[in-house]
Short mmCIF file of C-alpha atoms and ligand atoms in Angstrom, two decimals:
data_model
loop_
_atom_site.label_atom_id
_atom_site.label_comp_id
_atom_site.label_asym_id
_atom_site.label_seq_id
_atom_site.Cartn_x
_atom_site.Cartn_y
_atom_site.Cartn_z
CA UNK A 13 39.24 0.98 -22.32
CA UNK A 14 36.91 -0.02 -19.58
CA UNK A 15 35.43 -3.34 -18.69
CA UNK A 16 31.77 -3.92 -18.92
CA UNK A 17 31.87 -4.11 -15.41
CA UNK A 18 33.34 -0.32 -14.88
CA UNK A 19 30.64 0.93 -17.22
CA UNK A 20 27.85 -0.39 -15.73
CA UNK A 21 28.92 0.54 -12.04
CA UNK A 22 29.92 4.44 -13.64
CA UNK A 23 26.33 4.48 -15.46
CA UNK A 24 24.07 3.38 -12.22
CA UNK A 25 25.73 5.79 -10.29
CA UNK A 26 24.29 8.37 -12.51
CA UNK A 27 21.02 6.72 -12.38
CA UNK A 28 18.49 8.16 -9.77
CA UNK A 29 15.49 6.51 -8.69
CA UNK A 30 12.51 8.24 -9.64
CA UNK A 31 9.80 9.90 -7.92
CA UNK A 32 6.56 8.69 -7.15
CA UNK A 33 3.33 8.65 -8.76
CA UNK A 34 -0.05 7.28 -8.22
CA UNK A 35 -1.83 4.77 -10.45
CA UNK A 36 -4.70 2.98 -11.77
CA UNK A 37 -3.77 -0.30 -10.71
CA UNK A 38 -4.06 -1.88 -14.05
CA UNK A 39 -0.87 0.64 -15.43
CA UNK A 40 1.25 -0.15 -12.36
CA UNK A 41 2.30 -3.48 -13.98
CA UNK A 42 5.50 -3.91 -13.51
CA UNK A 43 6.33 -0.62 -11.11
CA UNK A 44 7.81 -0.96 -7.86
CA UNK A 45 5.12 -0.68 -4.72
CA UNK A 46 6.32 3.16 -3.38
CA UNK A 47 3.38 2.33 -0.07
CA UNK A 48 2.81 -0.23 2.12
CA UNK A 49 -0.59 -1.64 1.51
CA UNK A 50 -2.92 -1.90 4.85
CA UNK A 51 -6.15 -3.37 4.59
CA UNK A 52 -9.27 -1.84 6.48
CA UNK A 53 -11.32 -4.83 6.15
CA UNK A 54 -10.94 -8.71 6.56
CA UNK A 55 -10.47 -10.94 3.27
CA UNK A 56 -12.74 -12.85 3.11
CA UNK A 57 -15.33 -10.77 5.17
CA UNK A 58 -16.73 -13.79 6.94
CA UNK A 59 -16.92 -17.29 7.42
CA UNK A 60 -17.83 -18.80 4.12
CA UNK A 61 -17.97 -21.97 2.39
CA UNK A 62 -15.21 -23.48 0.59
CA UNK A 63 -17.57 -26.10 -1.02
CA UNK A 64 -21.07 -26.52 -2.24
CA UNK A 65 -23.20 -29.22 -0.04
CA UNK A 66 -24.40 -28.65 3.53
CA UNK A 67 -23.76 -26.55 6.47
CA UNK A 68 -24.18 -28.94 9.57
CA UNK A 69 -23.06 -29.25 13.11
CA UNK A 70 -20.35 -32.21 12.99
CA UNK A 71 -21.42 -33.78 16.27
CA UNK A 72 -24.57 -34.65 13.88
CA UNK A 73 -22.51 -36.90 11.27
CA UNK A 74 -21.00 -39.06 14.11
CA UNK A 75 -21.01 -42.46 13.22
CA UNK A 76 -22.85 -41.38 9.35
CA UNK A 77 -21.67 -43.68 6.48
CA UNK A 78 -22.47 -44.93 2.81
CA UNK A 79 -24.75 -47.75 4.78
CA UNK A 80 -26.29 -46.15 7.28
CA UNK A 81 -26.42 -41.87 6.17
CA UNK A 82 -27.53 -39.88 9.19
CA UNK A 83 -30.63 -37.44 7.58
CA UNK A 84 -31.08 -33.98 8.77
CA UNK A 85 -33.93 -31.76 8.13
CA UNK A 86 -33.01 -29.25 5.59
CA UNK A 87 -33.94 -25.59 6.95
CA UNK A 88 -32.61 -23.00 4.13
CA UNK A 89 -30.33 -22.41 1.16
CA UNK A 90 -27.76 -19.64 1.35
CA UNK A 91 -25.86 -18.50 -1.83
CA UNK A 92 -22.72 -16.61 -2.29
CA UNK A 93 -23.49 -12.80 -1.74
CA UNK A 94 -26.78 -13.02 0.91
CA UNK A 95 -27.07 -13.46 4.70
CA UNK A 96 -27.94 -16.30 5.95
CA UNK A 97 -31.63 -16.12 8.21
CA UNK A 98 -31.66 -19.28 9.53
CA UNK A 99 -29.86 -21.03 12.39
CA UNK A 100 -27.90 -23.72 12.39
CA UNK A 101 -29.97 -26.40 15.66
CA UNK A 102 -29.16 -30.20 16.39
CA UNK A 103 -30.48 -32.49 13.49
CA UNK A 104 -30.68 -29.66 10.72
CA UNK A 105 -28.71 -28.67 7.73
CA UNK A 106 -28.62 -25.16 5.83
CA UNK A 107 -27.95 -26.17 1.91
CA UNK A 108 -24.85 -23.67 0.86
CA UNK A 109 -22.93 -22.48 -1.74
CA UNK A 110 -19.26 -22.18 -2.47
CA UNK A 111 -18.33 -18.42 -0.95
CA UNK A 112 -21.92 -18.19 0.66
CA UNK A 113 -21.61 -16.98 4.84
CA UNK A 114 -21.56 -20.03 6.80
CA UNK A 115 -25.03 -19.52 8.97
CA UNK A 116 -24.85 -19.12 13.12
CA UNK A 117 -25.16 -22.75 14.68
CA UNK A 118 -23.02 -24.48 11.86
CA UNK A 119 -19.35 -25.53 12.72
CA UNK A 120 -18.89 -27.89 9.15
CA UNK A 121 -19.75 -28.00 5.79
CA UNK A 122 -20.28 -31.43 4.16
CA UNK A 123 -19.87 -31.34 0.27
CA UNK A 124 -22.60 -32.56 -2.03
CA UNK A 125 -20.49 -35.29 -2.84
CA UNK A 126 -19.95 -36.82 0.81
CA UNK A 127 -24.27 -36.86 1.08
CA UNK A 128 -27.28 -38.56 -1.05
CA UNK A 129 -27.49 -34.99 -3.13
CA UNK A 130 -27.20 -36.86 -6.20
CA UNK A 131 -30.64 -38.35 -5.26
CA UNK A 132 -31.81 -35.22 -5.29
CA UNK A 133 -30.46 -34.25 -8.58
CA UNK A 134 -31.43 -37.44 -10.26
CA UNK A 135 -35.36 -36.60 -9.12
CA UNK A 136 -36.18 -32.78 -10.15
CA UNK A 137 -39.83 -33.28 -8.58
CA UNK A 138 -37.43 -33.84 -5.15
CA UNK A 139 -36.85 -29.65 -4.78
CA UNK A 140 -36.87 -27.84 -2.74
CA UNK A 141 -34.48 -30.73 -0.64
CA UNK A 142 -36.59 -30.78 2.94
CA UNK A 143 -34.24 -33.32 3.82
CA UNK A 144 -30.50 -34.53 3.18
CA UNK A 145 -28.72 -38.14 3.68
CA UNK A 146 -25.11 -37.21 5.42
CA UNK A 147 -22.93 -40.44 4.38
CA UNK A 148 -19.40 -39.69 6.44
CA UNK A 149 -18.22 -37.89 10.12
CA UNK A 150 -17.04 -34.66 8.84
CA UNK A 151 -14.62 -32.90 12.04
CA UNK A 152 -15.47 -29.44 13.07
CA UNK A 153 -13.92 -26.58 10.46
CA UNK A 154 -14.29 -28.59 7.30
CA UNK A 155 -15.18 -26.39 4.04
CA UNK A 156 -14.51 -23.57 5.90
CA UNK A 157 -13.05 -20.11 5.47
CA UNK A 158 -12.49 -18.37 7.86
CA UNK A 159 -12.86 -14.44 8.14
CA UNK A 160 -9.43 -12.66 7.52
CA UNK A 161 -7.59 -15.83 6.69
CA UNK A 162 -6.62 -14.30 3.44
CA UNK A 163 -5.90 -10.96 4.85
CA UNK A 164 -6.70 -9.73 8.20
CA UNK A 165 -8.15 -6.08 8.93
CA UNK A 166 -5.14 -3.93 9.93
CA UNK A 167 -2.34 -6.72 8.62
CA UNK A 168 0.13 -5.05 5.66
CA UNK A 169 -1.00 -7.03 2.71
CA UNK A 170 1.64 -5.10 0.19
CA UNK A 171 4.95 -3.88 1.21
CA UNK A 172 6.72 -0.76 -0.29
CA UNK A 173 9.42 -2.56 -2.90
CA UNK A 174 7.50 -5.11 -4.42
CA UNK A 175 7.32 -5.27 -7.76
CA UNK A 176 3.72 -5.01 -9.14
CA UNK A 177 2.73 -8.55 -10.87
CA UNK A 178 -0.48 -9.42 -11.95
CA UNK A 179 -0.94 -11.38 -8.23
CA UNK A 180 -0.19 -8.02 -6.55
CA UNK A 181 -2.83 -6.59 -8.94
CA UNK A 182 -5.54 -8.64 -7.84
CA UNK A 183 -4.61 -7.95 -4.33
CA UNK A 184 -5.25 -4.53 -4.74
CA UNK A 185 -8.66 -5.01 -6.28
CA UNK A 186 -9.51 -7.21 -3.57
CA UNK A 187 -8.96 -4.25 -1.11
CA UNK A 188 -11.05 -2.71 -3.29
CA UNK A 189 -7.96 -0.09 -4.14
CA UNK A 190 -8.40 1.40 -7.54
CA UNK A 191 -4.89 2.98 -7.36
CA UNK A 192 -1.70 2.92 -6.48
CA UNK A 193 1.52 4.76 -5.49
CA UNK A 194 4.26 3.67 -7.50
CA UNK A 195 8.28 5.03 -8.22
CA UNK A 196 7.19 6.50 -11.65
CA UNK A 197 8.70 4.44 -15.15
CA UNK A 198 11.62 6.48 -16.69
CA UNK A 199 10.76 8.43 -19.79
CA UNK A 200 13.81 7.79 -22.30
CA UNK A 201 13.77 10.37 -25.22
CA UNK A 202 14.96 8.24 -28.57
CA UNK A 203 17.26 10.05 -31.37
CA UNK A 204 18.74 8.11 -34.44
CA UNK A 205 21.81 9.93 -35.97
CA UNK A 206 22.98 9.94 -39.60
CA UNK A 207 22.72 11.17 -43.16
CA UNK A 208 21.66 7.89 -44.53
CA UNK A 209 18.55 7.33 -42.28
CA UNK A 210 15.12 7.50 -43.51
CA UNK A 211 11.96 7.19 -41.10
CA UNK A 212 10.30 4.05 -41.58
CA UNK A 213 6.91 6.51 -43.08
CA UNK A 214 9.13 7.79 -45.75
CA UNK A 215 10.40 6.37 -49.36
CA UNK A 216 13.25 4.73 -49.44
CA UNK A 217 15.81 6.89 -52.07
CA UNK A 218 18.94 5.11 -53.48
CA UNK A 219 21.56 4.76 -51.04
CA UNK A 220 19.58 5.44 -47.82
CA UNK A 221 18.58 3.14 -44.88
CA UNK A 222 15.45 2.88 -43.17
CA UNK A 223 15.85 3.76 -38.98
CA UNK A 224 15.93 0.50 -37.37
CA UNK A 225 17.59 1.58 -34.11
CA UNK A 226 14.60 3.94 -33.06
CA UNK A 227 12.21 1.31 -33.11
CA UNK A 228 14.42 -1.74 -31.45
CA UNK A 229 15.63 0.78 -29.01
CA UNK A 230 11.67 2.52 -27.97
CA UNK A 231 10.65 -1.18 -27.68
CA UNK A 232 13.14 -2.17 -25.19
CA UNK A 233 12.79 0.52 -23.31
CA UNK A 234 8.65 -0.22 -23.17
CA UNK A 235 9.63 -3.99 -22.62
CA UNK A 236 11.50 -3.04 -19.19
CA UNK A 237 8.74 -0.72 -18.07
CA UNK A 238 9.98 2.90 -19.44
CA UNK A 239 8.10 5.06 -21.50
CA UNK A 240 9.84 5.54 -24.74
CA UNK A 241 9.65 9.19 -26.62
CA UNK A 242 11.04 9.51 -30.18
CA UNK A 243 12.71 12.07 -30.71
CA UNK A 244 13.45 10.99 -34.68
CA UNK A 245 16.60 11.21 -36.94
CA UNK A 246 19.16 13.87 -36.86
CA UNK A 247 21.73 14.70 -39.29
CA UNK A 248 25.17 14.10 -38.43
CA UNK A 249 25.96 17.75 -38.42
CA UNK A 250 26.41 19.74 -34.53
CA UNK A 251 22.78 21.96 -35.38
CA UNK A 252 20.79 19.13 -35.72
CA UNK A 253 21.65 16.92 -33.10
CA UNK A 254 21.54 19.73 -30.60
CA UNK A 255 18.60 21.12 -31.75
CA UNK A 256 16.88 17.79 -31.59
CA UNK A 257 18.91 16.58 -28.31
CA UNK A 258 17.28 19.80 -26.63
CA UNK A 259 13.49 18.37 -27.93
CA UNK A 260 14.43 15.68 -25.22
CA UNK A 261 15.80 17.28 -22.88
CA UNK A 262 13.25 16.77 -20.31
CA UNK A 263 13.17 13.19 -20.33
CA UNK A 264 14.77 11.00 -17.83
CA UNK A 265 17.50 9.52 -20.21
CA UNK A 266 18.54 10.12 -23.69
CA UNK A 267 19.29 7.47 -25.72
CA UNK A 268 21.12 8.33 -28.93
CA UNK A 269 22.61 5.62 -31.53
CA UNK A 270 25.05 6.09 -34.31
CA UNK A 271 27.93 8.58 -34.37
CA UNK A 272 30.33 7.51 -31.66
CA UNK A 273 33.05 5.39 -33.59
CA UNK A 274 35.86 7.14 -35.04
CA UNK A 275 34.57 8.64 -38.55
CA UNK A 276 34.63 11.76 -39.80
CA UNK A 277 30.81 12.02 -38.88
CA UNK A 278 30.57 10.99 -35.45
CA UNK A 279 30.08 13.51 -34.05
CA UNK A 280 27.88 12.49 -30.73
CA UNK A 281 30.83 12.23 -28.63
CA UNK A 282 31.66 16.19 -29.58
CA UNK A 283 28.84 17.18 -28.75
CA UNK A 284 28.07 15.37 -25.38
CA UNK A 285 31.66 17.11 -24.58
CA UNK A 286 30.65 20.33 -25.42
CA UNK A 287 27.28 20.48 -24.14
CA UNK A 288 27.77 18.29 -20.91
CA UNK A 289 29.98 15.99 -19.72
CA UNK A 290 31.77 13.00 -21.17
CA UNK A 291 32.27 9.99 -18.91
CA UNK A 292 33.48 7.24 -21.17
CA UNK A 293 33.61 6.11 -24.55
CA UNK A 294 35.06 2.68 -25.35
CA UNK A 295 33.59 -0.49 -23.35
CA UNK A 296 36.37 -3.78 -23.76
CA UNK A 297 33.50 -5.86 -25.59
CA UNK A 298 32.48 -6.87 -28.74
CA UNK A 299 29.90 -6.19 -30.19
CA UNK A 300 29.66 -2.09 -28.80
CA UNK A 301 33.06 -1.05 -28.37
CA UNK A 302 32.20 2.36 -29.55
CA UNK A 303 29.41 3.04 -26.52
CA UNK A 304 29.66 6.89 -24.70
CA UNK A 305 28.50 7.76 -21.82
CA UNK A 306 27.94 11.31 -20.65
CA UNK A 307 25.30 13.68 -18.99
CA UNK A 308 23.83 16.14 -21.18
CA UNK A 309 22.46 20.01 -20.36
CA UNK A 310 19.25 20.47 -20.23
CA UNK A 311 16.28 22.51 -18.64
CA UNK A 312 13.32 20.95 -17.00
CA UNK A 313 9.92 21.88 -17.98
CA UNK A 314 10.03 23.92 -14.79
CA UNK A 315 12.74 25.86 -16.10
CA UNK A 316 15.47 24.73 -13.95
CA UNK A 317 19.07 23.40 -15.26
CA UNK A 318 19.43 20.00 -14.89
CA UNK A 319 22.17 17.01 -16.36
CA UNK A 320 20.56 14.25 -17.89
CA UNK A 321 22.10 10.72 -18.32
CA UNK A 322 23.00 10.36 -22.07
CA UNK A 323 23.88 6.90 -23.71
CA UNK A 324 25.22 7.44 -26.50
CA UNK A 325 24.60 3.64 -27.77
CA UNK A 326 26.57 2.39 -31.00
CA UNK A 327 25.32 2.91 -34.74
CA UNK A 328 25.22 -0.95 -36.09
CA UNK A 329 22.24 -2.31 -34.87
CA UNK A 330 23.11 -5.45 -32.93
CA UNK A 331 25.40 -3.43 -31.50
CA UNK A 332 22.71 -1.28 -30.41
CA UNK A 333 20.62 -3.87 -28.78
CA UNK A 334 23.39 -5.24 -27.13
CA UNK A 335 24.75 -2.42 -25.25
CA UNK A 336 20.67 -1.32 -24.82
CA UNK A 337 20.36 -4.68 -23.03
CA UNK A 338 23.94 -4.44 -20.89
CA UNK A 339 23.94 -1.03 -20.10
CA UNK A 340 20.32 0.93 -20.38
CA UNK A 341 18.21 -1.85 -19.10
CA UNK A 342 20.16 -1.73 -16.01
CA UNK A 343 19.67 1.93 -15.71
CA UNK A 344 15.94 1.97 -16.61
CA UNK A 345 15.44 -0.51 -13.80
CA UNK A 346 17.15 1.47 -11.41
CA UNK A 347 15.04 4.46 -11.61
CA UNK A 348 12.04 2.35 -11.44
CA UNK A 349 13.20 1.59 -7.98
CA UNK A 350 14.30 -1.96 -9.04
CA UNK A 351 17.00 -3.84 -7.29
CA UNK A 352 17.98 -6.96 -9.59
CA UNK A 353 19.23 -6.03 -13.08
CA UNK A 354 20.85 -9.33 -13.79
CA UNK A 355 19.45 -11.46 -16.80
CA UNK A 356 19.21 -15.16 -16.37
CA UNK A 357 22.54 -17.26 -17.35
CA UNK A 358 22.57 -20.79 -17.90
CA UNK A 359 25.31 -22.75 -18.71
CA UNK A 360 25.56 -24.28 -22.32
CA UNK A 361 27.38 -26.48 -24.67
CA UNK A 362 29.00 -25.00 -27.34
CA UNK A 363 28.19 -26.69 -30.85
CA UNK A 364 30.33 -24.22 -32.78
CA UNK A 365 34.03 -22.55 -31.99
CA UNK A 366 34.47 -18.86 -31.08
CA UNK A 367 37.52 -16.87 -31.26
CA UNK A 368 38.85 -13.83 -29.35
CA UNK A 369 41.18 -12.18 -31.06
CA UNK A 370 41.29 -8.78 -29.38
CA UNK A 371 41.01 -9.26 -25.20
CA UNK A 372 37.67 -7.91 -25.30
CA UNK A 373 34.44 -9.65 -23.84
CA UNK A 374 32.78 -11.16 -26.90
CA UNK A 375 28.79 -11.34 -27.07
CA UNK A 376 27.94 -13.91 -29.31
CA UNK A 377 23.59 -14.67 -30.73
CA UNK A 378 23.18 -17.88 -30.06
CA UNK A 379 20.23 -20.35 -31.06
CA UNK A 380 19.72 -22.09 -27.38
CA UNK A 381 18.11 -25.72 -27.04
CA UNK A 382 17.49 -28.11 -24.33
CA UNK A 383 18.26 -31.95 -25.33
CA UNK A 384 18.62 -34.65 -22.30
CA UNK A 385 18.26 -31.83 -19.49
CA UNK A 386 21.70 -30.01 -21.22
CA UNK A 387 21.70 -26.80 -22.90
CA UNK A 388 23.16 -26.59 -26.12
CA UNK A 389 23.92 -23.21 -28.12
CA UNK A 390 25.07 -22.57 -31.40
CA UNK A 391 25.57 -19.70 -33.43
CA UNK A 392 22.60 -17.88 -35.49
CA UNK A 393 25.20 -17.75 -38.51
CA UNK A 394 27.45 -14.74 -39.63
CA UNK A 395 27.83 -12.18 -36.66
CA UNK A 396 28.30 -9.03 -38.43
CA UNK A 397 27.12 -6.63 -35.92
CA UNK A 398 25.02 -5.00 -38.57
CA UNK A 399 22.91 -8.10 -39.20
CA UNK A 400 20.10 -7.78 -37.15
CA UNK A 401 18.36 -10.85 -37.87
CA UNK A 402 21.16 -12.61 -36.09
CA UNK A 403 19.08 -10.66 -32.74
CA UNK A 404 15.60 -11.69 -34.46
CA UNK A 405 17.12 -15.84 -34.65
CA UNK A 406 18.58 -15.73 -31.07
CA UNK A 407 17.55 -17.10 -27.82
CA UNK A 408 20.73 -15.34 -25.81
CA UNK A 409 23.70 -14.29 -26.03
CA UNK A 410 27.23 -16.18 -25.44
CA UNK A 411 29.74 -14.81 -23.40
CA UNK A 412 33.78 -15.25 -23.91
CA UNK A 413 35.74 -14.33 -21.53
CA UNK A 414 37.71 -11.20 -22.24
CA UNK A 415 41.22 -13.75 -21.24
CA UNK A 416 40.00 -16.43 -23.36
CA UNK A 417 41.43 -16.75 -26.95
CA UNK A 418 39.00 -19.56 -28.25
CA UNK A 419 36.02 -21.47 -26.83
CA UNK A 420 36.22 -24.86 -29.04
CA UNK A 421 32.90 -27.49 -30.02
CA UNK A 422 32.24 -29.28 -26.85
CA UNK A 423 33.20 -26.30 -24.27
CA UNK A 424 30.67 -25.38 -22.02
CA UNK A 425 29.81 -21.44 -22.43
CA UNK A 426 27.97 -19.11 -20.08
CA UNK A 427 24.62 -17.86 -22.19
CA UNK A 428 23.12 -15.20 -20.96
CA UNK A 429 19.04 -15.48 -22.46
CA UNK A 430 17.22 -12.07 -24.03
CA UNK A 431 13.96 -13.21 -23.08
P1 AMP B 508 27.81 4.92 -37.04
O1 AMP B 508 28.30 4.49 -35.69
O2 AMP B 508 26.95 6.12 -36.98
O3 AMP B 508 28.93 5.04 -37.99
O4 AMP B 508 26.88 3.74 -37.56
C1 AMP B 508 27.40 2.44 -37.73
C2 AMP B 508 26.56 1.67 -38.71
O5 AMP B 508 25.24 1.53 -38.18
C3 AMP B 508 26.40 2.32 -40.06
O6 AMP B 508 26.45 1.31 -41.02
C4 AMP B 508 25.03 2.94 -39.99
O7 AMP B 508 24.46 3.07 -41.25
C5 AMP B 508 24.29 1.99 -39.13
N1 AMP B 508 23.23 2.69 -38.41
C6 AMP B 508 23.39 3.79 -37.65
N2 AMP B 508 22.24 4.21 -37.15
C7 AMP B 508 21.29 3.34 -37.58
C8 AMP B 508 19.88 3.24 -37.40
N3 AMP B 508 19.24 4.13 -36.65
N4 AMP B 508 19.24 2.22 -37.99
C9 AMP B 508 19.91 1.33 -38.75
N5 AMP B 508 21.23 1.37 -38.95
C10 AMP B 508 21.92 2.37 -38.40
MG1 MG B 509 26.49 7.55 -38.30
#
């Protein structure tokens, strides 16, 4: 059996990064930057305010205070948007806006606040201002932004790599770039396996169990940026999973769960054999022991023969979710172009005991809280890997130690968080 470790480093070097594809910059969320970003213009395009009040020439407020204000003539307004069409001359003052073009002759801007403005404001009969009480010195540059100081024309504001935030978004629209070349998001085709599933649109007849692992799995995958296609529920019998196997065979991944432990059904592994190539089967962990990984034939939509990663991910659905987070996550990231598949880990206090009876690395739901800057983490209750409300109730997941026998009350335990 191989360690978590092995199966992760065997299934990433089966994952390709993707090609590229260009965007509306609004779906690139998430996507990893396939250009470098150079901007043909300056950000902002000129000098502009960074304050509403007064553009003035400093050497006029020398000596201005509260007592004695030093009053210029007031020439103009200038808002955000317009040009200003005045100048700027010894003893005057252009009223401006936040983001309005700081006018020629002006090397300051003095806010509202620093001048008698609130005069003005108290007395509407006082409007248009002709003339404006300065009450401090204001230095030369104040309130002001200067042209390219966000981005200069010609600088790289985006480098190829970066993953696509909302920050990187508004970038772009402040280049005024309505798209964007991107490595594309991994479409991963979905198949549930086995006699007793129903679709969640059908009735549910005696003895059945509604799909669960469809839906937990296609929402994963669309949480980590793929594009999730469901391929729906096939029988545990060779026709029907390779007939439905083949309805996916020109995604980017296949994700099937159910039908890789050792009943007489499970049949997954069989057919990844016979129709591809088997890699692995058993992982040294608990929950998802039973986890295969293969490539499966297929033909591209272009015609042409290609092998396509297959995960064959356990039946029970924590199990499921587990390996979905350890194993395809990782490999969803990778063909986005991502470099860092690790989750966060923080380091907790165990308020329950675990015990590792078999050597293998044990994944326990945990409910995580922070009292007195210390993590704490205790168990969601019974850990049946078929309860999957122990997933819905927890914050992360515990890891022991594939060489550790028993983690006791009071231990500190590495937690590694789902969200
Ligand atoms: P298997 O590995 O196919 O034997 O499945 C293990 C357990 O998981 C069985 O109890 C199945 O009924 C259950 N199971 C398998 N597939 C699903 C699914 N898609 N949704 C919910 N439970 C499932
Ligand atoms: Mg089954």
């Amino acid at each position: 059996m191989i360690s978590v470790e092995q199966a992760l480093e065997k299934i990433l070097s089966f994952a390709d990064v993707l090609d590229e594809e260009t965007r509306p910059i609004l779906d690139s969320l998430g996507q990893v930057m396939a250009e470098d970003i150079k901007s043909d213009i300056d950000i902002p395009p000129l000098d502009n305010s960074a304050m509403d009040g007064y553009a003035v020439q400093s050497g006029d407020t020398v000596g201005a205070s509260e007592e004695s204000p030093v009053f210029l003539r007031v020439i103009d307004t200038v808002s955000a948007g317009s040009i200003p069409k005045c100048k700027v001359e010894p003893g005057t003052a252009v009223r401006i806006m936040t983001g309005a073009a700081v006018p020629e002759g002006a090397d300051s801007v003095v806010k509202f606040e620093d001048t008698d403005e609130y005069q003005h404001k108290k007395s509407p009969d006082a409007h248009p201002v002709t003339r404006v009480g300065v009450l401090c010195e204001v230095l030369p540059g104040l309130n002001i932004r200067r042209a390219g100081e966000s981005i200069a024309r010609g600088n790289t504001a985006l480098k190829k790599g970066m993953i696509i935030r909302p920050s990187e978004i508004g970038v772009l629209a402040s280049l005024g770039r309505s798209e964007v070349t991107v490595t594309r998001r991994p479409v991963v085709a979905i198949l549930a396996t086995g006699d007793e599933l129903v679709d969640i649109n059908q009735p549910l007849p005696m003895g059945k169990i509604y799909d669960s692992n469809t839906y937990s799995a296609a929402a994963l995958v669309q949480r980590h940026g793929g594009i999730p296609r469901i391929l729906g529920i096939a029988m545990d019998t060779e026709d029907s999973l390779i007939t439905k196997l083949r309805q996916g065979q020109d995604a980017d991944m296949l994700i099937t769960t159910g039908g890789v432990s050792a009943g007489d059904y499970d049949i997954v592994k069989d057919i990844l054999a016979k129709e591809g190539e088997i890699y692995f089967s058993k992982v040294r962990m608990k929950p998802g022991k039973p986890l295969a990984f293969g490539s499966f034939r297929g033909i591209s939509k272009t015609g042409q023969a290609r092998k396509i990663l297959h995960l064959g991910l356990p039946g029970n659905p924590v199990s499921a979710m587990v390996t979905f987070e350890l194993f395809a996550r990782p490999a969803i990231l990778k063909m986005m172009g991502k470099k860092d598949f690790t989750k966060p880990v923080i380091e907790a206090i165990l308020e329950d005991s675990i015990v590792n009876t078999d050597g293998r690395r044990i994944y326990t739901r945990v409910i995580v809280e922070k009292r007195d800057s210390q993590y704490f983490a205790r168990l969601t209750g019974p850990q049946g890997s078929g309860i999957l409300t122990s997933m819905s109730l927890a914050d992360g997941l515990a890891i022991v130690p594939e060489d550790t026998s028993r983690v006791k009350n009071g231990d500190k335990i590495q937690v590694m968080m789902l969200d």
